[in-house]
XYZ file of C-alpha atoms in Angstrom:
593
model
C -42.038 -111.423 -101.599
C -45.123 -111.153 -103.819
C -48.644 -111.573 -102.456
C -51.344 -113.553 -104.270
C -52.640 -110.586 -106.281
C -49.161 -109.515 -107.337
C -48.382 -113.113 -108.263
C -51.490 -113.246 -110.428
C -50.524 -110.023 -112.211
C -46.938 -111.266 -112.586
C -48.229 -114.456 -114.195
C -50.316 -112.381 -116.576
C -47.286 -110.236 -117.461
C -45.168 -113.312 -118.125
C -47.864 -114.678 -120.431
C -48.111 -111.346 -122.305
C -44.371 -110.950 -122.955
C -44.195 -113.206 -126.058
C -47.516 -111.828 -127.363
C -46.633 -108.133 -127.638
C -44.203 -106.009 -129.629
C -40.605 -105.599 -128.397
C -41.227 -102.007 -127.239
C -44.331 -102.928 -125.245
C -42.579 -106.040 -123.949
C -39.910 -103.831 -122.363
C -42.638 -101.936 -120.527
C -44.336 -105.165 -119.435
C -40.982 -106.466 -118.184
C -40.522 -103.261 -116.153
C -43.948 -103.822 -114.570
C -42.961 -107.407 -113.836
C -39.693 -106.305 -112.227
C -41.448 -103.695 -110.095
C -43.930 -106.259 -108.782
C -41.008 -108.129 -107.228
C -39.859 -105.153 -105.160
C -41.086 -104.002 -101.728
C -43.719 -101.296 -101.477
C -42.238 -97.904 -102.434
C -43.031 -95.363 -99.688
C -42.130 -91.704 -100.247
C -41.719 -89.272 -97.357
C -42.532 -85.814 -98.703
C -43.217 -82.338 -97.407
C -42.003 -78.767 -97.272
C -38.401 -77.854 -96.516
C -37.520 -77.999 -92.798
C -40.640 -79.999 -91.999
C -38.535 -82.845 -90.591
C -38.858 -85.356 -93.443
C -35.334 -86.760 -93.179
C -35.563 -86.929 -89.385
C -38.702 -89.021 -89.782
C -36.969 -91.230 -92.378
C -34.167 -91.906 -89.894
C -36.672 -92.784 -87.186
C -38.533 -95.176 -89.476
C -35.329 -96.913 -90.548
C -33.833 -96.879 -87.059
C -30.506 -95.395 -88.179
C -29.280 -91.832 -88.651
C -28.542 -92.160 -92.370
C -30.616 -89.467 -94.102
C -28.953 -86.030 -94.071
C -30.802 -83.556 -91.868
C -28.437 -80.588 -92.219
C -27.927 -78.312 -95.194
C -25.870 -80.071 -97.862
C -26.019 -81.201 -101.445
C -27.477 -84.604 -100.559
C -30.583 -82.950 -99.139
C -31.308 -81.844 -102.714
C -31.401 -85.387 -104.076
C -34.012 -88.127 -104.065
C -32.623 -90.964 -101.933
C -34.042 -94.481 -101.929
C -33.302 -96.503 -98.781
C -33.653 -100.214 -99.481
C -32.521 -103.542 -98.113
C -29.083 -104.819 -99.077
C -26.690 -107.463 -97.814
C -23.844 -104.907 -97.765
C -24.196 -101.292 -96.614
C -23.350 -99.019 -99.528
C -24.457 -95.957 -101.452
C -24.844 -96.009 -105.222
C -24.911 -92.658 -106.981
C -27.036 -93.148 -110.080
C -26.193 -90.819 -112.954
C -28.745 -89.529 -115.431
C -27.204 -91.791 -118.072
C -27.629 -94.855 -115.872
C -24.005 -95.201 -114.742
C -23.447 -95.935 -111.065
C -20.707 -94.868 -108.705
C -20.367 -96.610 -105.340
C -19.442 -94.362 -102.403
C -19.073 -95.281 -98.733
C -21.195 -93.974 -95.901
C -19.671 -91.138 -93.886
C -17.813 -91.811 -90.644
C -20.949 -91.095 -88.626
C -22.865 -93.744 -90.589
C -24.882 -91.301 -92.690
C -24.854 -90.249 -96.308
C -21.840 -87.955 -96.896
C -22.630 -84.267 -97.182
C -20.425 -83.917 -100.267
C -20.476 -86.534 -103.010
C -17.657 -84.930 -104.982
C -19.806 -85.021 -108.122
C -21.672 -82.471 -110.223
C -25.298 -82.752 -109.109
C -26.500 -81.930 -112.621
C -25.308 -85.374 -113.704
C -26.927 -87.188 -110.742
C -30.368 -88.758 -111.056
C -30.741 -90.010 -107.489
C -29.079 -91.970 -104.699
C -29.738 -95.578 -103.759
C -28.687 -96.445 -100.217
C -28.548 -100.149 -99.355
C -28.753 -101.064 -95.674
C -28.772 -104.347 -93.778
C -31.929 -103.290 -91.967
C -34.791 -105.707 -91.405
C -37.191 -102.746 -91.524
C -36.422 -102.345 -95.225
C -37.084 -105.984 -96.099
C -40.705 -105.265 -97.039
C -40.717 -101.529 -97.698
C -38.438 -99.105 -99.537
C -38.347 -95.649 -97.932
C -37.744 -92.715 -100.276
C -36.472 -89.422 -98.876
C -37.332 -86.422 -101.034
C -36.030 -82.853 -101.317
C -38.256 -80.341 -99.624
C -41.066 -78.742 -101.550
C -40.966 -74.965 -101.550
C -37.190 -74.920 -101.917
C -35.547 -72.080 -103.798
C -33.551 -74.741 -105.640
C -35.575 -75.390 -108.814
C -33.667 -78.590 -109.602
C -34.484 -80.059 -106.186
C -38.144 -79.162 -106.551
C -38.320 -80.740 -109.988
C -36.774 -83.954 -108.649
C -39.392 -84.137 -105.919
C -42.238 -83.310 -108.290
C -41.018 -85.990 -110.679
C -40.989 -88.507 -107.852
C -44.447 -87.493 -106.669
C -46.038 -88.117 -110.026
C -45.754 -84.939 -112.064
C -45.007 -86.962 -115.148
C -47.273 -89.848 -114.258
C -50.327 -87.652 -114.028
C -49.867 -86.671 -117.650
C -49.257 -90.196 -118.930
C -52.824 -91.013 -119.867
C -53.444 -87.808 -121.799
C -50.018 -87.725 -123.466
C -49.861 -91.385 -124.368
C -50.524 -90.773 -128.028
C -47.759 -88.178 -128.307
C -45.171 -89.758 -126.050
C -44.018 -93.175 -124.871
C -45.400 -94.287 -121.517
C -42.983 -96.142 -119.278
C -43.840 -98.983 -116.993
C -44.003 -96.705 -114.050
C -46.334 -94.278 -115.734
C -43.691 -91.690 -116.550
C -43.813 -89.902 -119.854
C -40.995 -89.506 -122.328
C -41.429 -86.402 -124.500
C -42.164 -87.007 -128.141
C -38.954 -85.184 -129.024
C -37.121 -88.251 -127.751
C -38.856 -90.514 -130.216
C -36.884 -93.365 -131.627
C -36.537 -96.955 -130.540
C -38.178 -96.057 -127.278
C -40.943 -93.752 -128.489
C -44.644 -94.448 -128.798
C -43.841 -96.637 -131.767
C -41.743 -98.986 -129.719
C -41.315 -98.173 -126.034
C -39.204 -95.357 -124.559
C -35.550 -94.408 -124.686
C -35.182 -93.210 -121.097
C -32.550 -95.368 -119.444
C -34.181 -98.148 -117.396
C -32.403 -97.259 -114.147
C -33.586 -93.643 -114.102
C -37.068 -94.570 -115.255
C -37.376 -97.218 -112.558
C -35.934 -95.077 -109.747
C -37.420 -91.650 -110.388
C -40.769 -92.828 -111.728
C -42.441 -92.474 -108.373
C -43.726 -94.062 -105.229
C -46.716 -96.264 -104.584
C -47.573 -94.666 -101.249
C -46.733 -91.429 -99.470
C -46.330 -90.061 -95.952
C -46.762 -86.299 -96.184
C -45.069 -84.279 -93.425
C -46.176 -80.794 -92.390
C -45.948 -78.585 -89.311
C -48.448 -76.387 -87.469
C -51.205 -76.470 -90.126
C -51.864 -77.369 -93.721
C -51.122 -74.691 -96.318
C -52.681 -74.300 -99.744
C -49.645 -75.752 -101.538
C -49.596 -78.749 -99.175
C -53.098 -79.613 -100.310
C -52.111 -79.044 -103.925
C -49.225 -81.490 -103.640
C -51.490 -84.151 -102.196
C -54.029 -83.531 -104.931
C -51.400 -84.019 -107.625
C -49.587 -86.928 -106.002
C -49.839 -90.063 -108.120
C -48.568 -93.524 -107.320
C -46.302 -93.676 -110.338
C -47.386 -97.030 -111.641
C -51.033 -96.204 -111.032
C -51.251 -92.606 -112.252
C -53.889 -91.966 -109.651
C -54.353 -89.309 -107.027
C -53.435 -89.654 -103.397
C -56.203 -90.939 -101.185
C -56.966 -93.030 -98.124
C -55.595 -96.064 -99.943
C -52.049 -94.780 -100.358
C -51.492 -91.642 -98.262
C -50.917 -90.739 -94.616
C -49.985 -87.359 -93.165
C -47.852 -86.477 -90.157
C -48.200 -83.314 -88.089
C -44.524 -83.116 -87.175
C -42.904 -81.021 -84.442
C -46.081 -81.481 -82.428
C -44.269 -80.079 -79.391
C -44.251 -76.632 -81.041
C -48.052 -76.357 -81.127
C -48.981 -73.684 -78.522
C -51.591 -75.201 -76.175
C -53.346 -71.841 -75.832
C -53.974 -71.788 -79.590
C -56.131 -74.937 -79.518
C -59.480 -74.915 -77.761
C -59.968 -77.807 -75.359
C -56.270 -78.565 -74.908
C -56.375 -77.811 -71.195
C -52.884 -76.346 -71.404
C -51.397 -79.669 -72.546
C -49.080 -79.496 -75.572
C -49.691 -83.160 -76.322
C -53.466 -82.765 -76.233
C -53.224 -79.611 -78.353
C -51.271 -81.533 -81.021
C -53.826 -84.360 -81.011
C -56.724 -81.946 -81.451
C -54.917 -80.025 -84.194
C -54.076 -83.269 -86.014
C -57.749 -84.263 -85.909
C -58.733 -80.863 -87.315
C -56.158 -81.121 -90.094
C -57.358 -84.646 -90.872
C -60.785 -83.185 -91.595
C -59.143 -80.666 -93.946
C -57.086 -83.253 -95.814
C -59.596 -86.084 -95.989
C -60.247 -87.914 -98.158
C -56.769 -87.249 -99.570
C -55.204 -89.090 -96.636
C -56.253 -91.947 -94.410
C -55.236 -90.143 -91.232
C -53.124 -87.338 -89.746
C -50.891 -88.354 -86.846
C -49.101 -85.974 -84.436
C -45.389 -86.686 -84.026
C -42.210 -85.296 -82.541
C -39.758 -86.497 -85.158
C -36.610 -85.409 -83.294
C -37.592 -87.409 -80.206
C -38.373 -90.409 -82.392
C -35.043 -90.200 -84.222
C -33.029 -89.775 -81.018
C -34.753 -92.593 -79.152
C -34.940 -95.074 -82.044
C -31.510 -94.695 -83.654
C -29.395 -95.242 -80.539
C -28.272 -91.628 -80.339
C -29.522 -91.382 -76.739
C -26.864 -92.755 -74.366
C -26.510 -93.581 -70.696
C -24.379 -90.449 -70.359
C -27.269 -88.352 -71.686
C -29.584 -89.966 -69.131
C -27.179 -89.130 -66.303
C -26.908 -85.508 -67.457
C -30.696 -85.245 -67.407
C -30.716 -86.826 -63.945
C -28.420 -84.053 -62.757
C -30.719 -81.420 -64.276
C -33.636 -83.004 -62.428
C -32.006 -81.809 -59.238
C -32.099 -78.162 -60.304
C -34.633 -75.940 -58.534
C -37.918 -76.301 -60.500
C -38.389 -72.550 -60.875
C -34.833 -72.076 -62.139
C -35.158 -75.049 -64.491
C -38.468 -73.653 -65.766
C -36.656 -70.469 -66.734
C -33.875 -72.457 -68.415
C -36.237 -74.269 -70.802
C -37.951 -71.088 -71.956
C -35.380 -70.677 -74.748
C -32.386 -72.500 -76.148
C -29.870 -69.763 -75.390
C -31.072 -69.593 -71.775
C -30.744 -73.353 -71.407
C -27.132 -73.337 -72.553
C -26.074 -70.094 -70.818
C -27.569 -70.286 -67.315
C -25.674 -71.852 -64.422
C -26.377 -75.582 -64.062
C -24.637 -78.740 -62.749
C -24.075 -79.893 -66.349
C -21.403 -78.379 -68.608
C -22.421 -76.258 -71.585
C -21.216 -78.734 -74.239
C -23.412 -81.482 -72.784
C -26.382 -79.138 -72.649
C -25.846 -78.225 -76.307
C -25.857 -81.939 -77.132
C -29.090 -82.497 -75.180
C -30.664 -79.591 -77.026
C -29.686 -81.115 -80.380
C -31.005 -84.522 -79.390
C -34.222 -83.636 -77.573
C -34.955 -79.931 -77.967
C -36.471 -78.042 -75.045
C -39.694 -80.060 -74.934
C -37.872 -83.392 -74.775
C -35.486 -82.138 -72.108
C -38.358 -80.877 -69.945
C -40.264 -84.125 -70.453
C -37.258 -86.251 -69.486
C -36.626 -84.176 -66.366
C -40.289 -84.482 -65.335
C -40.084 -88.269 -65.762
C -36.920 -88.469 -63.670
C -38.370 -86.299 -60.927
C -41.411 -88.572 -60.745
C -39.281 -91.749 -60.824
C -35.687 -90.984 -59.750
C -34.581 -94.603 -60.241
C -35.663 -94.713 -63.866
C -32.994 -96.483 -65.919
C -31.493 -95.010 -69.093
C -33.195 -97.709 -71.194
C -36.598 -97.094 -69.655
C -36.193 -93.328 -70.041
C -35.398 -93.824 -73.729
C -38.504 -95.985 -74.108
C -40.692 -93.343 -72.446
C -39.323 -90.673 -74.768
C -40.030 -92.946 -77.744
C -43.608 -93.422 -76.542
C -44.045 -89.652 -76.336
C -42.714 -89.178 -79.877
C -45.703 -90.830 -81.565
C -43.538 -93.155 -83.695
C -45.257 -96.333 -82.508
C -48.674 -94.966 -83.497
C -47.320 -94.081 -86.942
C -45.908 -97.570 -87.393
C -49.240 -99.121 -86.461
C -51.034 -96.963 -89.052
C -48.370 -97.725 -91.658
C -49.090 -101.384 -91.082
C -52.844 -100.901 -91.318
C -52.881 -98.552 -94.303
C -49.895 -99.731 -96.328
C -48.301 -103.012 -95.313
C -51.552 -104.945 -94.897
C -52.689 -103.957 -98.381
C -49.316 -103.628 -100.110
C -50.201 -106.563 -102.335
C -53.375 -104.860 -103.536
C -51.688 -101.465 -103.954
C -48.875 -102.944 -106.050
C -51.192 -105.125 -108.122
C -53.560 -102.236 -108.786
C -50.650 -100.001 -109.778
C -49.294 -102.673 -112.106
C -52.642 -103.154 -113.849
C -52.955 -99.408 -114.394
C -49.446 -99.357 -115.868
C -50.378 -102.153 -118.249
C -53.492 -100.238 -119.297
C -51.286 -97.175 -119.925
C -48.916 -99.288 -122.029
C -51.861 -100.566 -124.038
C -53.149 -97.036 -124.531
C -49.762 -95.948 -125.929
C -49.568 -98.859 -128.356
C -50.287 -98.179 -132.041
C -51.383 -101.795 -132.565
C -55.119 -102.272 -131.969
C -54.748 -106.061 -131.657
C -52.029 -105.603 -129.047
C -54.168 -103.181 -127.048
C -57.052 -105.642 -127.183
C -54.816 -108.501 -126.077
C -53.646 -106.610 -122.977
C -57.161 -105.439 -122.094
C -58.569 -108.952 -122.452
C -55.862 -110.290 -120.126
C -56.757 -107.635 -117.539
C -60.467 -108.474 -117.811
C -59.798 -112.186 -117.283
C -57.702 -111.479 -114.194
C -60.360 -109.172 -112.736
C -62.894 -112.013 -112.911
C -61.101 -113.753 -110.055
C -62.919 -113.371 -106.710
C -59.705 -112.448 -104.913
C -59.359 -109.493 -107.299
C -62.349 -107.792 -105.686
C -59.872 -106.003 -103.401
C -58.615 -104.186 -106.496
C -62.135 -103.108 -107.437
C -62.745 -101.810 -103.911
C -59.457 -99.864 -103.911
C -60.419 -98.375 -107.273
C -63.887 -97.434 -106.036
C -62.407 -95.855 -102.918
C -59.925 -93.831 -104.963
C -62.553 -92.630 -107.419
C -65.005 -91.581 -104.711
C -62.366 -89.940 -102.505
C -60.915 -88.012 -105.448
C -64.356 -86.754 -106.503
C -64.342 -88.579 -109.852
C -67.647 -90.120 -108.778
C -69.971 -87.834 -106.847
C -71.518 -89.526 -103.822
C -73.640 -88.129 -100.975
C -71.378 -87.175 -98.106
C -72.550 -89.924 -95.758
C -72.157 -92.641 -98.404
C -68.721 -91.367 -99.421
C -67.659 -91.473 -95.757
C -68.923 -95.058 -95.509
C -66.927 -96.117 -98.575
C -63.818 -94.458 -97.169
C -64.324 -96.275 -93.858
C -64.908 -99.618 -95.582
C -61.873 -99.347 -97.806
C -59.459 -97.640 -95.434
C -58.966 -100.572 -93.074
C -58.599 -104.331 -93.149
C -60.160 -104.854 -89.707
C -63.888 -105.738 -89.812
C -64.705 -103.695 -86.691
C -63.186 -100.594 -88.296
C -64.714 -101.270 -91.700
C -68.155 -101.465 -90.129
C -67.583 -98.701 -87.593
C -68.439 -101.139 -84.787
C -65.522 -101.256 -82.334
C -65.757 -103.917 -79.628
C -68.956 -105.368 -81.107
C -69.720 -109.107 -80.968
C -69.133 -111.026 -84.225
C -72.827 -111.815 -84.580
C -73.742 -108.125 -84.587
C -71.050 -107.360 -87.155
C -72.259 -110.249 -89.350
C -75.775 -108.857 -89.369
C -74.545 -105.315 -90.017
C -72.442 -106.463 -92.990
C -75.400 -108.363 -94.437
C -77.757 -105.415 -93.914
C -75.376 -102.998 -95.620
C -74.837 -105.428 -98.493
C -78.589 -105.465 -99.094
C -78.878 -101.695 -98.797
C -76.106 -101.032 -101.326
C -77.580 -103.537 -103.767
C -80.920 -101.705 -103.575
C -79.196 -98.350 -103.984
C -77.398 -99.655 -107.072
C -80.725 -100.586 -108.644
C -82.898 -97.688 -107.518
C -81.959 -94.027 -107.217
C -78.265 -94.159 -108.133
C -76.727 -92.588 -111.213
C -74.966 -95.006 -113.578
C -71.564 -94.090 -112.128
C -72.844 -94.397 -108.559
C -74.477 -97.702 -109.421
C -71.193 -99.183 -110.592
C -69.517 -98.150 -107.339
C -72.487 -99.414 -105.339
C -72.210 -102.888 -106.901
C -68.585 -103.036 -105.777
C -69.438 -101.888 -102.236
C -72.318 -104.387 -102.076
C -69.941 -107.194 -102.998
C -67.363 -106.014 -100.460
C -69.926 -106.168 -97.664
C -71.069 -109.602 -98.829
C -67.497 -110.925 -98.756
C -67.019 -109.312 -95.330
C -70.164 -111.111 -94.135
C -68.733 -114.399 -95.410
C -65.418 -113.677 -93.684
C -67.129 -112.975 -90.374
C -69.058 -116.241 -90.742
C -65.847 -118.116 -91.500
C -67.468 -119.213 -94.752
C -65.148 -117.846 -97.431
C -65.073 -119.756 -100.753
C -62.193 -122.195 -101.073
C -60.460 -123.798 -104.015
C -57.934 -122.756 -106.637
C -57.644 -119.097 -107.545
C -60.413 -118.062 -109.865
C -62.353 -121.324 -109.487
C -65.341 -119.558 -107.979
C -65.370 -116.578 -110.336
C -68.441 -115.996 -112.451
C -68.802 -114.148 -115.680
C -70.861 -110.954 -115.349
C -74.542 -111.736 -115.425
C -74.133 -115.477 -114.811
C -75.401 -117.264 -111.666
C -72.968 -117.387 -108.748
C -72.193 -121.063 -108.236
C -70.249 -120.496 -105.038
C -73.340 -119.733 -103.000
C -76.251 -117.325 -103.055
C -75.997 -113.829 -101.694
C -78.680 -113.533 -98.988
C -78.775 -109.773 -99.497
C -79.979 -110.312 -103.058
C -83.026 -112.349 -102.118
C -83.915 -115.996 -102.520
C -83.081 -117.449 -105.917
C -81.559 -114.222 -107.166
C -78.817 -114.179 -109.729
C -75.686 -112.628 -108.259
C -73.851 -110.340 -110.652
C -70.148 -109.775 -110.282
C -68.975 -106.864 -112.384
C -65.466 -107.495 -113.647
C -64.565 -103.881 -112.984
C -66.110 -100.474 -112.413
C -67.931 -100.375 -115.724
C -71.196 -101.118 -117.445
C -71.313 -104.909 -117.607
C -70.595 -106.238 -121.054
C -69.127 -102.974 -122.391
C -66.242 -103.583 -124.782
C -63.008 -101.636 -124.459
C -62.991 -98.251 -126.118
C -60.840 -98.766 -129.210
C -60.196 -95.033 -129.572
C -58.951 -94.308 -126.045
C -57.536 -97.765 -125.331
C -59.392 -97.999 -122.009
C -60.466 -101.548 -121.029
C -63.677 -100.259 -119.454
C -64.916 -98.072 -122.277
C -64.111 -94.814 -120.449
C -60.843 -92.936 -119.792
C -58.606 -94.780 -117.356
C -59.540 -94.169 -113.741
C -62.722 -92.201 -114.487
C -66.438 -92.709 -114.836
C -68.897 -91.327 -117.316
C -72.617 -91.053 -116.582
């Protein structure tokens, strides 16, 4: 299940276990365990934004509760299992197994006091969950303070404080913080005493899909700003965050200039506008109709529903137009379909979906139920979201998890009272970062730091870094769609040379460190496009900073030049800061001029 970077970090963790104190070893073991799990993807947003509906669509089963009930106030982790079951995890770590409800979803009433419940873990025999764990969260903005606190805990409220509170509290493997008042066997002197199950489950996610409707509000932006991948303690950015403009069918076309009266076009234009507002906090904003996606993908739409819609297609167009003006009109007006069936169609498709289906059937009367379902799924936007999930998350899950694990190890080192132990962990991280394949981690770090504003870059250069790091496809990284490989090769080489010059002349020290990373990324991209990537065992071609590159000269550096490969975003040769515990001589995840 682990990729090459995660395997390398796992090997490092295994080697560290016998070299550190028992308390730190427990944290290292937690990091090791987390590396062997699928990517943790949280679906977050305000109440009634359609989060759980989207979760159901992604999983392909109607399992997440979408109505009002106690389970909507709990964090629920949907993960792969060989037997379908729900495990209620108590705050003390005890588990109670409960069955799914008769309709296949999580029961509305667990029969337990929610105060004693940490979260739910739902195991499903779904292939979708084999490589990703989907986490459904209570809605932000809820009047229920306990629900809000559960969501904020999941989204990194504790993780964001881990670095600054490390000296006063134990830092768990996932970056969560245990208050100093809980000191004891699991405190800063020896680990933390939070039960492993709760720490592992509630610590946080490694990536997020943020769901909103109509337009972004101030608190939506605030949540994205404070979101931290729990093991990384870093802010949301194009590396680990996507946003969904849900209920796109409710966007009034007349409210969006250039829509031409089309609701779909209006949603696309609004999503693009909101993407400009949220970038660089997110990689993209995608319009979606979550209800259509859930209905079409989970099997809720039946042949009987298709036949009812076929009957409605025969209604006079003017009369039908009046029916779909409002829900009560649709269910009350005379029609060749009984009221109960119309209520069901309204619950499954809403007015927009009903009107769309009728239009499709009028255009193609012989359309089968299966093909109608597929057309509705296409209109929902789910396929586009899945493509972007693959590009942004799945394709770089190995790098995201490895980067998060390294940051957790650095946090563990920072919380340790043993200087030799801190040094041992930092040295292990430095050795791993020398590997050429670890450059992906340096690029992800550079992208996060620039997008979060930790390193100030001119707007055009920041946009270029975001573009380079936000995709794994060379044509997207270079901004050259449908260009011949030779042109992309030359562009990558030209940009490598430009960034190397910028690093040496005109850049601030912080900018220079980022520029060296970007230069190297373009150089490796040039090699990839040439089909000339270095081969051999992992780490065989790595060079120490400041030593000649024996794997081949970098043409962008000039003939006979020495190629420098910084081990991380730092001044080459700088020793770890013994006071702060940071391996790069500056606070974790930041730059200093």
